[in-house]
mmCIF file of C-alpha atoms in Angstrom:
data_model
loop_
_atom_site.group_PDB
_atom_site.id
_atom_site.type_symbol
_atom_site.label_atom_id
_atom_site.label_comp_id
_atom_site.label_asym_id
_atom_site.label_seq_id
_atom_site.Cartn_x
_atom_site.Cartn_y
_atom_site.Cartn_z
ATOM 1 C CA MET H 1 86.205 128.804 116.934
ATOM 2 C CA THR H 2 85.905 125.995 114.382
ATOM 3 C CA SER H 3 82.461 125.709 112.848
ATOM 4 C CA LEU H 4 80.644 122.434 112.286
ATOM 5 C CA GLU H 5 81.089 122.885 108.531
ATOM 6 C CA ASP H 6 84.864 123.160 108.942
ATOM 7 C CA ILE H 7 84.834 119.815 110.728
ATOM 8 C CA LEU H 8 82.701 118.050 108.151
ATOM 9 C CA PHE H 9 84.747 118.561 104.987
ATOM 10 C CA LEU H 10 88.156 119.403 103.531
ATOM 11 C CA THR H 11 88.796 121.664 100.541
ATOM 12 C CA PHE H 12 91.544 121.610 97.923
ATOM 13 C CA GLY H 13 92.026 124.297 95.280
ATOM 14 C CA SER H 14 89.651 126.957 94.003
ATOM 15 C CA GLY H 15 89.109 126.272 90.295
ATOM 16 C CA LYS H 16 85.871 126.847 88.401
ATOM 17 C CA GLU H 17 84.845 123.175 88.123
ATOM 18 C CA THR H 18 83.570 121.830 91.450
ATOM 19 C CA ILE H 19 84.360 118.257 92.450
ATOM 20 C CA HIS H 20 83.021 116.328 95.403
ATOM 21 C CA PHE H 21 85.171 113.404 96.560
ATOM 22 C CA ALA H 22 83.644 110.623 98.703
ATOM 23 C CA HIS H 23 86.123 108.480 100.620
ATOM 24 C CA ALA H 24 86.276 104.740 101.272
ATOM 25 C CA ASN H 25 85.391 102.795 104.401
ATOM 26 C CA ALA H 26 88.104 103.434 107.048
ATOM 27 C CA TYR H 27 90.022 105.992 104.943
ATOM 28 C CA PRO H 28 89.256 109.616 105.943
ATOM 29 C CA PRO H 29 89.440 112.347 103.257
ATOM 30 C CA GLY H 30 92.899 113.506 104.334
ATOM 31 C CA SER H 31 94.272 110.090 103.368
ATOM 32 C CA TYR H 32 93.828 111.151 99.738
ATOM 33 C CA ARG H 33 95.765 114.402 100.115
ATOM 34 C CA GLU H 34 98.141 113.728 97.187
ATOM 35 C CA LEU H 35 95.331 112.996 94.721
ATOM 36 C CA LEU H 36 93.032 115.779 95.930
ATOM 37 C CA THR H 37 95.849 118.320 95.913
ATOM 38 C CA LYS H 38 96.603 117.428 92.277
ATOM 39 C CA LEU H 39 92.925 117.764 91.349
ATOM 40 C CA GLY H 40 92.844 121.062 93.224
ATOM 41 C CA GLU H 41 95.516 122.500 90.929
ATOM 42 C CA ILE H 42 92.773 122.921 88.309
ATOM 43 C CA HIS H 43 89.472 122.350 90.095
ATOM 44 C CA SER H 44 87.763 123.166 93.378
ATOM 45 C CA VAL H 45 87.558 119.982 95.444
ATOM 46 C CA LEU H 46 85.334 119.327 98.463
ATOM 47 C CA ALA H 47 85.787 116.083 100.389
ATOM 48 C CA SER H 48 83.097 115.568 103.012
ATOM 49 C CA LYS H 49 83.441 113.168 105.920
ATOM 50 C CA ALA H 50 81.078 110.206 105.983
ATOM 51 C CA ARG H 51 78.908 109.522 109.022
ATOM 52 C CA PRO H 52 81.422 107.233 110.836
ATOM 53 C CA LEU H 53 83.708 110.255 111.213
ATOM 54 C CA TRP H 54 81.154 112.423 112.981
ATOM 55 C CA GLN H 55 78.825 109.970 114.712
ATOM 56 C CA GLU H 56 80.429 108.168 117.640
ATOM 57 C CA SER H 57 78.947 104.707 117.167
ATOM 58 C CA PRO H 58 76.718 102.942 114.626
ATOM 59 C CA SER H 59 73.140 101.838 115.083
ATOM 60 C CA ALA H 60 71.051 99.546 112.947
ATOM 61 C CA LYS H 61 68.898 102.339 111.514
ATOM 62 C CA ASP H 62 71.649 104.646 110.230
ATOM 63 C CA THR H 63 74.354 102.437 108.748
ATOM 64 C CA SER H 64 72.767 101.630 105.397
ATOM 65 C CA TRP H 65 74.853 102.890 102.487
ATOM 66 C CA THR H 66 71.704 104.640 101.259
ATOM 67 C CA VAL H 67 71.752 106.696 104.473
ATOM 68 C CA PHE H 68 75.331 107.706 103.690
ATOM 69 C CA ALA H 69 74.191 108.727 100.199
ATOM 70 C CA ASP H 70 71.393 110.798 101.722
ATOM 71 C CA ASP H 71 74.015 112.494 103.922
ATOM 72 C CA LEU H 72 75.933 113.351 100.750
ATOM 73 C CA ILE H 73 72.815 114.784 99.101
ATOM 74 C CA ARG H 74 72.114 116.946 102.152
ATOM 75 C CA PHE H 75 75.716 118.144 102.164
ATOM 76 C CA LEU H 76 75.545 119.230 98.517
ATOM 77 C CA ASP H 77 72.144 120.851 98.995
ATOM 78 C CA ASN H 78 73.432 122.761 102.028
ATOM 79 C CA LYS H 79 76.322 124.011 99.905
ATOM 80 C CA GLN H 80 73.840 124.943 97.135
ATOM 81 C CA LEU H 81 75.792 122.862 94.631
ATOM 82 C CA SER H 82 74.494 121.232 91.455
ATOM 83 C CA GLY H 83 75.904 120.054 88.142
ATOM 84 C CA ILE H 84 79.214 119.125 89.755
ATOM 85 C CA ILE H 85 81.657 116.261 89.233
ATOM 86 C CA GLY H 86 81.165 113.420 91.716
ATOM 87 C CA ILE H 87 84.125 111.150 92.441
ATOM 88 C CA GLY H 88 84.038 108.300 94.943
ATOM 89 C CA HIS H 89 86.275 105.454 96.047
ATOM 90 C CA SER H 90 84.876 102.074 97.142
ATOM 91 C CA LEU H 91 82.088 102.887 99.632
ATOM 92 C CA GLY H 92 82.317 106.482 98.394
ATOM 93 C CA ALA H 93 81.814 105.332 94.808
ATOM 94 C CA VAL H 94 78.612 103.501 95.668
ATOM 95 C CA MET H 95 77.421 106.459 97.785
ATOM 96 C CA THR H 96 78.014 108.770 94.825
ATOM 97 C CA LEU H 97 76.202 106.411 92.459
ATOM 98 C CA ILE H 98 73.158 106.196 94.743
ATOM 99 C CA ALA H 99 73.105 109.984 95.121
ATOM 100 C CA ALA H 100 73.359 110.462 91.345
ATOM 101 C CA ILE H 101 70.429 108.087 90.770
ATOM 102 C CA LYS H 102 68.301 109.860 93.364
ATOM 103 C CA ARG H 103 69.332 113.380 92.355
ATOM 104 C CA PRO H 104 70.855 113.529 88.875
ATOM 105 C CA ASP H 105 70.601 117.334 88.982
ATOM 106 C CA LEU H 106 73.443 117.390 91.492
ATOM 107 C CA PHE H 107 76.016 115.929 89.102
ATOM 108 C CA ARG H 108 77.289 116.578 85.587
ATOM 109 C CA LYS H 109 79.472 113.456 85.549
ATOM 110 C CA ILE H 110 80.511 110.847 88.085
ATOM 111 C CA ILE H 111 83.678 108.788 88.436
ATOM 112 C CA LEU H 112 83.554 105.490 90.326
ATOM 113 C CA LEU H 113 86.924 104.290 91.640
ATOM 114 C CA GLU H 114 86.764 100.600 92.563
ATOM 115 C CA PRO H 115 83.010 100.567 93.219
ATOM 116 C CA VAL H 116 82.338 97.521 95.386
ATOM 117 C CA MET H 117 80.841 94.735 93.246
ATOM 118 C CA LEU H 118 80.221 91.523 95.116
ATOM 119 C CA HIS H 119 78.454 88.453 93.792
ATOM 120 C CA ARG H 120 74.708 89.038 93.609
ATOM 121 C CA ASP H 121 74.048 85.978 95.812
ATOM 122 C CA LEU H 122 76.241 87.443 98.551
ATOM 123 C CA TYR H 123 74.094 90.563 98.755
ATOM 124 C CA TRP H 124 71.011 88.352 98.977
ATOM 125 C CA LEU H 125 72.527 86.308 101.812
ATOM 126 C CA THR H 126 73.637 89.318 103.834
ATOM 127 C CA GLY H 127 70.107 90.658 103.546
ATOM 128 C CA ILE H 128 68.517 87.654 105.259
ATOM 129 C CA ILE H 129 71.032 86.511 107.906
ATOM 130 C CA PRO H 130 71.710 88.207 111.272
ATOM 131 C CA PHE H 131 74.599 90.648 111.562
ATOM 132 C CA LYS H 132 76.636 88.347 113.820
ATOM 133 C CA MET H 133 76.590 85.620 111.163
ATOM 134 C CA ARG H 134 77.593 87.885 108.270
ATOM 135 C CA ARG H 135 81.266 87.737 109.264
ATOM 136 C CA ILE H 136 81.249 84.103 108.125
ATOM 137 C CA ILE H 137 80.591 85.048 104.502
ATOM 138 C CA VAL H 138 82.161 88.534 104.476
ATOM 139 C CA PRO H 139 85.736 88.108 105.828
ATOM 140 C CA PRO H 140 86.520 91.879 106.020
ATOM 141 C CA ILE H 141 83.987 92.156 108.871
ATOM 142 C CA LEU H 142 86.028 89.916 111.155
ATOM 143 C CA ILE H 143 89.291 91.527 110.029
ATOM 144 C CA ALA H 144 87.914 94.948 110.958
ATOM 145 C CA GLU H 145 86.595 93.759 114.327
ATOM 146 C CA GLU H 146 90.027 92.382 115.238
ATOM 147 C CA ARG H 147 92.001 95.347 113.913
ATOM 148 C CA ARG H 148 94.676 96.784 116.166
ATOM 149 C CA ASN H 149 93.586 100.154 117.504
ATOM 150 C CA PHE H 150 96.380 101.586 119.635
ATOM 151 C CA TRP H 151 99.909 102.824 118.996
ATOM 152 C CA GLN H 152 102.129 104.724 121.400
ATOM 153 C CA SER H 153 103.223 107.129 118.667
ATOM 154 C CA LYS H 154 102.665 107.905 114.999
ATOM 155 C CA GLU H 155 106.211 106.705 114.372
ATOM 156 C CA GLU H 156 105.318 103.311 115.840
ATOM 157 C CA ALA H 157 102.210 103.205 113.664
ATOM 158 C CA PHE H 158 104.251 104.044 110.561
ATOM 159 C CA LYS H 159 106.738 101.235 111.238
ATOM 160 C CA SER H 160 103.896 98.795 111.847
ATOM 161 C CA PHE H 161 101.900 99.803 108.751
ATOM 162 C CA ARG H 162 105.000 99.817 106.552
ATOM 163 C CA THR H 163 105.230 96.018 106.929
ATOM 164 C CA LYS H 164 101.573 95.370 105.993
ATOM 165 C CA LYS H 165 100.742 94.016 102.556
ATOM 166 C CA VAL H 166 97.743 96.335 102.202
ATOM 167 C CA PHE H 167 100.107 99.345 102.268
ATOM 168 C CA SER H 168 102.900 97.789 100.195
ATOM 169 C CA LYS H 169 102.215 99.993 97.147
ATOM 170 C CA PHE H 170 101.965 103.205 99.206
ATOM 171 C CA SER H 171 104.803 105.718 99.035
ATOM 172 C CA ASP H 172 106.085 106.925 102.392
ATOM 173 C CA THR H 173 104.240 110.186 101.756
ATOM 174 C CA ALA H 174 100.941 108.380 101.139
ATOM 175 C CA LEU H 175 101.378 106.295 104.272
ATOM 176 C CA LYS H 176 102.163 109.379 106.363
ATOM 177 C CA ASN H 177 99.083 111.120 104.963
ATOM 178 C CA TYR H 178 96.951 108.140 105.986
ATOM 179 C CA ILE H 179 98.431 108.143 109.491
ATOM 180 C CA THR H 180 97.933 111.904 109.881
ATOM 181 C CA ALA H 181 94.313 111.654 108.719
ATOM 182 C CA GLY H 182 93.481 108.298 110.268
ATOM 183 C CA LEU H 183 94.855 108.467 113.811
ATOM 184 C CA THR H 184 93.732 110.631 116.709
ATOM 185 C CA LYS H 185 95.316 111.327 120.080
ATOM 186 C CA THR H 186 94.076 109.223 122.985
ATOM 187 C CA GLU H 187 95.290 108.461 126.495
ATOM 188 C CA GLY H 188 98.899 107.310 126.206
ATOM 189 C CA GLY H 189 99.030 107.198 122.442
ATOM 190 C CA PHE H 190 96.934 107.156 119.264
ATOM 191 C CA LYS H 191 93.872 105.286 117.981
ATOM 192 C CA LEU H 192 91.960 105.083 114.710
ATOM 193 C CA ILE H 193 89.580 107.954 113.970
ATOM 194 C CA PHE H 194 87.441 105.577 111.904
ATOM 195 C CA SER H 195 86.684 102.977 114.575
ATOM 196 C CA PRO H 196 86.907 99.229 113.880
ATOM 197 C CA GLU H 197 83.302 98.970 115.091
ATOM 198 C CA TRP H 198 82.147 101.380 112.392
ATOM 199 C CA GLU H 199 84.355 99.776 109.745
ATOM 200 C CA ALA H 200 82.900 96.325 110.448
ATOM 201 C CA ARG H 201 79.346 97.648 110.422
ATOM 202 C CA VAL H 202 79.855 99.319 107.047
ATOM 203 C CA TYR H 203 81.160 96.074 105.530
ATOM 204 C CA ALA H 204 78.183 94.198 106.954
ATOM 205 C CA MET H 205 75.715 96.630 105.351
ATOM 206 C CA ALA H 206 77.209 96.554 101.832
ATOM 207 C CA TYR H 207 74.744 97.797 99.200
ATOM 208 C CA SER H 208 74.178 96.127 95.848
ATOM 209 C CA SER H 209 74.669 98.708 93.126
ATOM 210 C CA TRP H 210 73.741 96.127 90.482
ATOM 211 C CA LYS H 211 70.076 97.039 90.756
ATOM 212 C CA ILE H 212 70.549 100.753 90.110
ATOM 213 C CA TYR H 213 73.610 101.266 87.888
ATOM 214 C CA GLY H 214 71.646 100.677 84.687
ATOM 215 C CA HIS H 215 69.338 103.582 85.596
ATOM 216 C CA LEU H 216 72.138 106.151 85.758
ATOM 217 C CA SER H 217 71.359 108.984 83.341
ATOM 218 C CA ILE H 218 74.605 110.980 83.331
ATOM 219 C CA PRO H 219 78.088 110.263 81.892
ATOM 220 C CA SER H 220 80.265 108.047 84.051
ATOM 221 C CA LEU H 221 83.710 106.512 84.224
ATOM 222 C CA SER H 222 84.316 103.338 86.253
ATOM 223 C CA ILE H 223 87.918 102.491 87.146
ATOM 224 C CA ARG H 224 88.998 99.044 88.294
ATOM 225 C CA ALA H 225 92.330 97.996 89.841
ATOM 226 C CA GLU H 226 94.136 95.120 88.143
ATOM 227 C CA GLU H 227 94.670 93.434 91.540
ATOM 228 C CA THR H 228 91.264 94.296 92.984
ATOM 229 C CA ASN H 229 89.733 92.348 95.855
ATOM 230 C CA ALA H 230 86.523 94.371 95.898
ATOM 231 C CA ILE H 231 85.173 93.567 92.437
ATOM 232 C CA TYR H 232 84.082 89.956 92.011
ATOM 233 C CA LYS H 233 86.034 88.252 89.226
ATOM 234 C CA THR H 234 83.108 87.952 86.792
ATOM 235 C CA ALA H 235 81.528 91.261 87.732
ATOM 236 C CA TRP H 236 83.467 93.700 85.552
ATOM 237 C CA PRO H 237 82.221 92.471 82.139
ATOM 238 C CA GLU H 238 78.681 92.216 83.536
ATOM 239 C CA TRP H 239 78.972 95.785 84.893
ATOM 240 C CA LYS H 240 79.972 97.072 81.457
ATOM 241 C CA LYS H 241 76.940 95.450 79.850
ATOM 242 C CA LEU H 242 74.593 97.424 82.097
ATOM 243 C CA ARG H 243 75.735 100.709 80.523
ATOM 244 C CA PRO H 244 77.791 100.056 77.380
ATOM 245 C CA GLU H 245 77.768 103.777 76.564
ATOM 246 C CA ALA H 246 79.766 104.604 79.715
ATOM 247 C CA GLU H 247 83.561 104.614 80.011
ATOM 248 C CA TYR H 248 85.641 101.936 81.753
ATOM 249 C CA LEU H 249 89.300 101.553 82.617
ATOM 250 C CA THR H 250 91.510 99.008 84.377
ATOM 251 C CA MET H 251 94.667 100.405 85.980
ATOM 252 C CA GLN H 252 97.606 98.015 85.895
ATOM 253 C CA ASN H 253 99.760 97.158 88.921
ATOM 254 C CA THR H 254 97.250 98.625 91.391
ATOM 255 C CA THR H 255 95.065 97.249 94.192
ATOM 256 C CA HIS H 256 91.756 98.357 95.659
ATOM 257 C CA LEU H 257 93.568 101.342 97.200
ATOM 258 C CA LEU H 258 94.663 102.723 93.823
ATOM 259 C CA PRO H 259 93.819 106.403 94.617
ATOM 260 C CA LEU H 260 96.482 106.300 97.330
ATOM 261 C CA GLU H 261 98.927 104.185 95.325
ATOM 262 C CA VAL H 262 99.088 106.095 92.020
ATOM 263 C CA PRO H 263 97.712 109.595 92.727
ATOM 264 C CA ASN H 264 99.634 111.342 89.944
ATOM 265 C CA GLU H 265 98.718 108.879 87.213
ATOM 266 C CA LEU H 266 95.111 108.763 88.390
ATOM 267 C CA SER H 267 94.768 112.556 88.566
ATOM 268 C CA THR H 268 95.758 112.800 84.890
ATOM 269 C CA ILE H 269 93.070 110.284 83.935
ATOM 270 C CA LEU H 270 90.454 112.099 86.012
ATOM 271 C CA HIS H 271 91.362 115.482 84.522
ATOM 272 C CA GLN H 272 90.951 114.069 81.014
ATOM 273 C CA PHE H 273 87.528 112.576 81.702
ATOM 274 C CA ILE H 274 86.304 115.721 83.469
ATOM 275 C CA GLN H 275 87.358 117.908 80.531
ATOM 276 C CA ASN H 276 86.688 115.616 77.587
ATOM 277 C CA GLY H 277 84.936 112.388 78.605
#
């Protein structure tokens, strides 16, 4: 019988240094198999599943990104872990940052891959307007709500995804990993494990990390994609000013999904920061 713990996280490797990896909105941990397998060659990697992968539908009270961070803290406490390396991508990066601010004892270093950085005014607006109106100013909400959610086979899904711009920098292996991790069997075919309803809700509840990043007390590395669409164009230099002692890197010829696009190159960078940064 599979235990609840087996359902809630994946593991890669068994090295001495423990890493927790937090995934992005709509990309389950298994999507990152290439990167996490490379990290697992040296380290012990745990990749827990965020709430949308184990709670059927969202509600207003439990979709704040701070709630997701609290889930991460509880996960690490339950595993009796502290002083580990925290790595997160997009939503997962912000979750890891919030957790590290709340509980710095849990982490020795953190690495933020494409942490979402929207314009400060956008966060203010989304905080005062109703959910149904947020799609007007946050286009990914509407895109998620209208996302296709049925394929007759994984082969059909692969052919469909292969033509999408968002996956254009994925190798076939990376795309197959995403399909294996991201689709689940349903009547007559396959649907997304991470539902469009959850994906849209997460976008609508985006958390402003501007107000907390400067309070981080442990070493950090922030990595930005050259072709990012998740970091507002003037945000990166402002982000650096908040903690000039931290490390920063821009990866060329990558998009917001850089952990799935360049897993080998990225794993080398992460190894170096973990060991020497």
